[in-house]
Short mmCIF file of C-alpha atoms in Angstrom, two decimals:
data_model
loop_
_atom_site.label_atom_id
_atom_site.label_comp_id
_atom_site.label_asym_id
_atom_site.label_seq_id
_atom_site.Cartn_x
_atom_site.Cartn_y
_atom_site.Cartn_z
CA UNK A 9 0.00 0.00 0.00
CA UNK A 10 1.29 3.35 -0.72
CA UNK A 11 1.99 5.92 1.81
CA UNK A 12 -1.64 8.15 2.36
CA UNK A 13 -2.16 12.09 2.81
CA UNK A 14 -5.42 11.33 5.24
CA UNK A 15 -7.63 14.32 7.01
CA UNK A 16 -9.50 12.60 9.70
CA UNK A 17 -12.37 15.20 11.17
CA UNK A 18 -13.43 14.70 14.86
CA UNK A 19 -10.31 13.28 15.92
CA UNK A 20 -10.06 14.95 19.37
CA UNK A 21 -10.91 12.23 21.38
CA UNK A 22 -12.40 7.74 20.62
CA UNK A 23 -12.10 6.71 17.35
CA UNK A 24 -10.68 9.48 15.62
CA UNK A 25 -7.47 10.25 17.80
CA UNK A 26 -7.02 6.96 18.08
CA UNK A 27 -7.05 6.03 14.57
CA UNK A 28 -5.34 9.54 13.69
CA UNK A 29 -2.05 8.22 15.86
CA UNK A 30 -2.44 4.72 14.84
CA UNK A 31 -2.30 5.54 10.82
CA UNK A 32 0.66 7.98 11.46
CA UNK A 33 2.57 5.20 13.15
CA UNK A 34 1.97 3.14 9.97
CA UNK A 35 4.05 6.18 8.46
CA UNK A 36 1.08 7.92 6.43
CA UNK A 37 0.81 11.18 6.56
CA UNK A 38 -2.48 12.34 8.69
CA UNK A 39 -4.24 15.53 9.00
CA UNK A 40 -5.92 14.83 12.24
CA UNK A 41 -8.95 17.88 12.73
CA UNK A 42 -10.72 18.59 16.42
CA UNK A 43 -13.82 21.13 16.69
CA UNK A 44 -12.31 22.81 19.59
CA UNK A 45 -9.01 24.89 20.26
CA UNK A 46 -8.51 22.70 23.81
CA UNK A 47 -8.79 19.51 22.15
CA UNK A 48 -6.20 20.89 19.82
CA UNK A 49 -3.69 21.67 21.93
CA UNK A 50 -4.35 18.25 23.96
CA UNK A 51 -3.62 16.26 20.72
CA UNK A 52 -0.77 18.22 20.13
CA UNK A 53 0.64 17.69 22.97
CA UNK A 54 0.07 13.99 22.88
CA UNK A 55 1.44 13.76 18.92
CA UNK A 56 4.47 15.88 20.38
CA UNK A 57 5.43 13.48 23.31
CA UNK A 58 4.88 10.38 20.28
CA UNK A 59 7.49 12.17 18.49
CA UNK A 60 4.98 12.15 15.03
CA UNK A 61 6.07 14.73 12.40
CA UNK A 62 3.44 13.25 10.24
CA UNK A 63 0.51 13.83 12.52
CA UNK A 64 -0.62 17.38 11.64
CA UNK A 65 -3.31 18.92 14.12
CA UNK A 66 -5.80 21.60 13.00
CA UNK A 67 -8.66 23.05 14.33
CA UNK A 68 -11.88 22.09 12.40
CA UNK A 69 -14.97 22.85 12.67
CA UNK A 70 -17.31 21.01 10.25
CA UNK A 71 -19.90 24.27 10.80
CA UNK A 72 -17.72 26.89 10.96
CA UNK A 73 -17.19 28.37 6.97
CA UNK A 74 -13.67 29.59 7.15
CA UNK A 75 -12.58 26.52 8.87
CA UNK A 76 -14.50 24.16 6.32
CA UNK A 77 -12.60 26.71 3.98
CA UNK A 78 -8.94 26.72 4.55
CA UNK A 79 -9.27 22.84 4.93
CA UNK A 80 -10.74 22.57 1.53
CA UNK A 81 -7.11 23.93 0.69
CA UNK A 82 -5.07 20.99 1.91
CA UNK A 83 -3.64 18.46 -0.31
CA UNK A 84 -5.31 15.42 0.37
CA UNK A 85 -5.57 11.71 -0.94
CA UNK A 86 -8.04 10.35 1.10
CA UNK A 87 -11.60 12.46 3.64
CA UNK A 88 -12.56 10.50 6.69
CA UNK A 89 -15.60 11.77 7.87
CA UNK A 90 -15.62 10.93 11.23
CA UNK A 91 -16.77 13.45 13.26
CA UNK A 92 -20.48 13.19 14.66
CA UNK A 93 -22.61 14.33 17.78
CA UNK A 94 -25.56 11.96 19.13
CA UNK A 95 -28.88 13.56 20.52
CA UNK A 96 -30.82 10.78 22.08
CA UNK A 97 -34.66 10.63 23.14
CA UNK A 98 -38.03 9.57 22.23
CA UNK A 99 -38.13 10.81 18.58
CA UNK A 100 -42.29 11.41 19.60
CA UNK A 101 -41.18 13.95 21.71
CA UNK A 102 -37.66 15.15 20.74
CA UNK A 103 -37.26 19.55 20.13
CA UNK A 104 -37.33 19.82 16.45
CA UNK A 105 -34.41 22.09 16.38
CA UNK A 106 -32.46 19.12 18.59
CA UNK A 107 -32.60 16.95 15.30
CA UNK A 108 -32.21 19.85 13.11
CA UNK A 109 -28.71 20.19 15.09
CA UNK A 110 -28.04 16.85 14.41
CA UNK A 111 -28.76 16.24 10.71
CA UNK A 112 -26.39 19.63 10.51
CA UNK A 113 -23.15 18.22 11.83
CA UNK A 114 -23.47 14.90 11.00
CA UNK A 115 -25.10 15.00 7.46
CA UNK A 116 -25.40 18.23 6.21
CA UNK A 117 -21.65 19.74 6.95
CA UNK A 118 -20.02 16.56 6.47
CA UNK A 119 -21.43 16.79 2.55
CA UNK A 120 -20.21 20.22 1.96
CA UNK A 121 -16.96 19.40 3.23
CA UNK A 122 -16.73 16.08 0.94
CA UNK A 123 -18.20 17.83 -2.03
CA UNK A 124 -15.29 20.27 -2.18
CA UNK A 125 -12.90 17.60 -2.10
CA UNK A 126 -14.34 15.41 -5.31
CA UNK A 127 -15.16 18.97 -7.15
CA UNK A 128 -11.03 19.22 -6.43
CA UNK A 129 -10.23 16.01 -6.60
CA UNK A 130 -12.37 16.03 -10.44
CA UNK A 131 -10.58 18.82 -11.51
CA UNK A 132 -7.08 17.43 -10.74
CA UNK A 133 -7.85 14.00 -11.96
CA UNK A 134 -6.77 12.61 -8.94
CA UNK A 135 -8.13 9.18 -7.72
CA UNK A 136 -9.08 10.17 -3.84
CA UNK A 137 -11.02 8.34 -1.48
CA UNK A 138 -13.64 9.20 1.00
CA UNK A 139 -14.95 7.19 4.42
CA UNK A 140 -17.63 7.73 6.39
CA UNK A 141 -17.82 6.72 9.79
CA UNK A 142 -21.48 5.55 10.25
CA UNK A 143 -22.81 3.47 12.86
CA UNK A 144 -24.49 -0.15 13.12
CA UNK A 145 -27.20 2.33 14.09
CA UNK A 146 -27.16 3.19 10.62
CA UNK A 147 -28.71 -0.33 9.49
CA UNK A 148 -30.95 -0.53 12.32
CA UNK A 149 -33.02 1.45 14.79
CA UNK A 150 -32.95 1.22 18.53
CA UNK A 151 -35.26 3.06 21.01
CA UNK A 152 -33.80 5.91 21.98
CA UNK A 153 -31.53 6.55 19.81
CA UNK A 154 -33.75 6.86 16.52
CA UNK A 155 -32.62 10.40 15.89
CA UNK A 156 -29.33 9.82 16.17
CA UNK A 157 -29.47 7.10 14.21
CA UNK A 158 -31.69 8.66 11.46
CA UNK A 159 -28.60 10.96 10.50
CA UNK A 160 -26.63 7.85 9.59
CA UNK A 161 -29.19 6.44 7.87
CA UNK A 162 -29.24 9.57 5.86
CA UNK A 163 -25.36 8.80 5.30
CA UNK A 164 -25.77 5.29 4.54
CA UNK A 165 -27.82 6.51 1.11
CA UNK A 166 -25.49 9.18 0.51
CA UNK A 167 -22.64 7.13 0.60
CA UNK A 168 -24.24 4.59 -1.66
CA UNK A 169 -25.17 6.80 -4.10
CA UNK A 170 -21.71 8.62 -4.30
CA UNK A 171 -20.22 5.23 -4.89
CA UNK A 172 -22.07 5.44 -7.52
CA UNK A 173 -21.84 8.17 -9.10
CA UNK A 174 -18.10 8.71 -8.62
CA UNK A 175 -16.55 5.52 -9.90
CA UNK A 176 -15.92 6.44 -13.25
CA UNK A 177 -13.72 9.28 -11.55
CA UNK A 178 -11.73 7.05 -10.11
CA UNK A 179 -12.79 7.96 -6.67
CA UNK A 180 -13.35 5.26 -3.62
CA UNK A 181 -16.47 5.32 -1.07
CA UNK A 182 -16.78 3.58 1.66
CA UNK A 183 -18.47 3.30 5.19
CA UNK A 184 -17.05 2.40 8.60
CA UNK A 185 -20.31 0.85 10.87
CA UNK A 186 -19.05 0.49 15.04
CA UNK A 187 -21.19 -1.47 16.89
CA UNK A 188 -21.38 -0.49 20.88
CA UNK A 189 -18.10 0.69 21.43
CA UNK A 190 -16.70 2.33 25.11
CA UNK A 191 -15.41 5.54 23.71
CA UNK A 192 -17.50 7.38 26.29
CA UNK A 193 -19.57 8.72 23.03
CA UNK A 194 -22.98 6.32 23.96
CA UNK A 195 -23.17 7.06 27.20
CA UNK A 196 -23.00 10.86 27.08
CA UNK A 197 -25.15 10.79 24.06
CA UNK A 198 -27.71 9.02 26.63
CA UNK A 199 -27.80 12.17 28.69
CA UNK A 200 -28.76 14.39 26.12
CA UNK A 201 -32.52 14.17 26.69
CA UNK A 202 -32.65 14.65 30.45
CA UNK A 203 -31.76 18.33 29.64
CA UNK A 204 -35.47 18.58 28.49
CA UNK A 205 -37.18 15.49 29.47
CA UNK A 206 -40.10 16.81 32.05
CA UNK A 207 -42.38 14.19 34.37
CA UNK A 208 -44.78 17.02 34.36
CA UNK A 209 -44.91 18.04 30.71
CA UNK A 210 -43.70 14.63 28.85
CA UNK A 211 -45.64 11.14 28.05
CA UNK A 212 -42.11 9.81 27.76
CA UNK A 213 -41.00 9.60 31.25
CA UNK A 214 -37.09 10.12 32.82
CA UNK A 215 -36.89 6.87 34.75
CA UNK A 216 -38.34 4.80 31.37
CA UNK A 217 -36.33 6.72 29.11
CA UNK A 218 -33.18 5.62 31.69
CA UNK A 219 -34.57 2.17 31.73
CA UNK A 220 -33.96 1.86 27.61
CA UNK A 221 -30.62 3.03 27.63
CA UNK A 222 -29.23 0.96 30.65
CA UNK A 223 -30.68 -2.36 28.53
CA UNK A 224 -28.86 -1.53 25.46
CA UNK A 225 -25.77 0.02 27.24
CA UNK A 226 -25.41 -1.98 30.19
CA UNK A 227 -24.15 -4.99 28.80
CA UNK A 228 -20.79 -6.60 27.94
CA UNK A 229 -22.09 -5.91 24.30
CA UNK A 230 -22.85 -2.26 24.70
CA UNK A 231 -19.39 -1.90 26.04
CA UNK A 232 -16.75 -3.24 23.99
CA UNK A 233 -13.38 -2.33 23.62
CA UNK A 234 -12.71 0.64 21.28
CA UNK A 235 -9.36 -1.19 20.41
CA UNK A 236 -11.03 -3.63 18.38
CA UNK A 237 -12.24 -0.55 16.11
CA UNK A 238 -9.14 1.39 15.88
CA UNK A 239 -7.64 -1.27 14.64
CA UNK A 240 -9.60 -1.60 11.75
CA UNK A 241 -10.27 1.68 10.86
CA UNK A 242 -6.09 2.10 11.23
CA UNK A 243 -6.37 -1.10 8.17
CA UNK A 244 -9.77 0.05 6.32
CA UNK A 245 -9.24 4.09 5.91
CA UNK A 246 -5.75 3.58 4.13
CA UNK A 247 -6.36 0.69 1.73
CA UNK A 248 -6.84 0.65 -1.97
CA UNK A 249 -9.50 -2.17 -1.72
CA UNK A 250 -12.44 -3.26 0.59
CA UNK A 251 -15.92 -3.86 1.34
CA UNK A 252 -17.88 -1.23 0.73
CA UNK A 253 -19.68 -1.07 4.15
CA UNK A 254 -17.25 -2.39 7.59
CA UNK A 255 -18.87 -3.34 10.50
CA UNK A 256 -17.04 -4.05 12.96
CA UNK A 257 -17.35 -6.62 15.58
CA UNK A 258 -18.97 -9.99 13.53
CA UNK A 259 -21.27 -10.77 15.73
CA UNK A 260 -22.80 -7.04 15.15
CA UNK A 261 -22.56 -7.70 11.27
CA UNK A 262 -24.38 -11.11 12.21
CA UNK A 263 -27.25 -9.22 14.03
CA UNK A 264 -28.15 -6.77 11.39
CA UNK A 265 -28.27 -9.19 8.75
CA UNK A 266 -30.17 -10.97 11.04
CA UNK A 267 -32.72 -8.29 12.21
CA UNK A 268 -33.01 -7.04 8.26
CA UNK A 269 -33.97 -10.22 7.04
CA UNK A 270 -36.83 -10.25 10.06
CA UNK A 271 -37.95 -6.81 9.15
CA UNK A 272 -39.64 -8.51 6.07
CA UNK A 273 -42.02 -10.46 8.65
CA UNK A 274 -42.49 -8.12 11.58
CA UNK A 275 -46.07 -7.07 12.32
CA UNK A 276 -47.83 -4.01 13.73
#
């Protein structure tokens, strides 16, 4: 395999930093983005101690324009879209302007980003490559999270239809699907609707709501080692050839072929 120019976006903390560190040490050269100034200078600091000189950090902000901007200008072979935020809750009952937020960050700004890469990419005639990092959420629906989840849905199609659309450039698409990792990400995405979840004003009640999330998060298999994923993202972002979609463990790509091949029977 040839020696990648990668920009990784929400690689401040889980996945992304990990991945970020793991693919310099493989001796590509990474531009590794946070959203944040202090999670820049934390990563820094961490790349500095490594001793990477091929681990750039940058501030990034998928919706800040002049961010989104200069980035456009770096010299890139291959986009992983990685960075995401989760709002959880009873989509019945959810603020609309809570899933507005999220289809911004995680489907809308993500798009603008990657479209000004291919309309480069085009122009130079340069075979690039984009990843997304969806979710197994984004082949299946669990309460609670069906917002959340709804936004990688949303980047499931897009990703299939740029795969599409951009192989006779030359370009590569593919999609990176975690099952329950321990990055931390889950459970804080869990506390999102107790900031507006109200006994007295909601059907959808705090201690039920709480109830869902410690059954799906609770368990050995809503806590897995984030290792595991690194790993493969450190092998699957890099590489000239692949599946198209990577989930990641198999006994999560088991379940969802599992649970779509039951969604053809399930009744009301």
């Amino acid at each position: 395999m040839n020696k990648k120019h990668i920009l990784i976006t929400g690689a401040g903390s889980g996945f992304g930093e990990g991945a970020a560190i793991g693919m310099a040490k493989n001796g590509h050269t990474v531009i590794a983005t946070a959203q944040i100034s202090p999670q820049v200078a934390q990563l820094r600091s961490k790349v500095e101690q490594l001793g990477l000189k091929n681990l750039i950090v940058e501030k990034l902000d998928l919706l800040d324009p002049y961010d989104v901007a200069h980035a456009q200008s770096w010299d890139i072979d291959v986009l992983f879209n990685n960075a995401g935020v989760g709002e959880a809750g009873p989509v019945s009952e959810i603020p609309i302007e809570l899933v507005r937020r999220n289809f911004e960050v995680n489907v809308f700004a993500p798009l603008v980003l990657t479209q000004g890469f291919i309309r480069k990419w085009i122009q130079q005639k340069k075979a690039g490559k984009i990843v997304f990092t969806s979710s197994m959420g984004g082949l299946f629906t669990p309460a609670g999270f069906g917002v959340y989840v709804s936004t990688k849905h949303a980047l499931e199609a897009i990703a299939e239809s740029l795969e599409q659309e951009l192989k006779p450039f030359g370009i590569k698409v593919q999609t990176i699907n975690p099952g329950a990792y321990l990055t931390g990400y889950n459970e804080t995405m869990a506390d999102t609707p107790f900031r507006w979840l109200d006994d007295s004003q909601n059907f959808t009640k705090r201690a039920t709501m709480r109830a869902t999330f410690d059954s799906l998060l609770g368990t050995p298999q809503g806590r897995l080692d984030p290792a595991e994923m690194i790993a493969r993202m450190i092998e699957i972002v890099p590489a000239d050839t692949g599946k198209f979609r990577n989930v990641v463990p198999q006994f999560v790509e088991d379940m969802l072929k599992k649970h779509q091949t039951e969604a053809w029977e399930k009744q009301i």
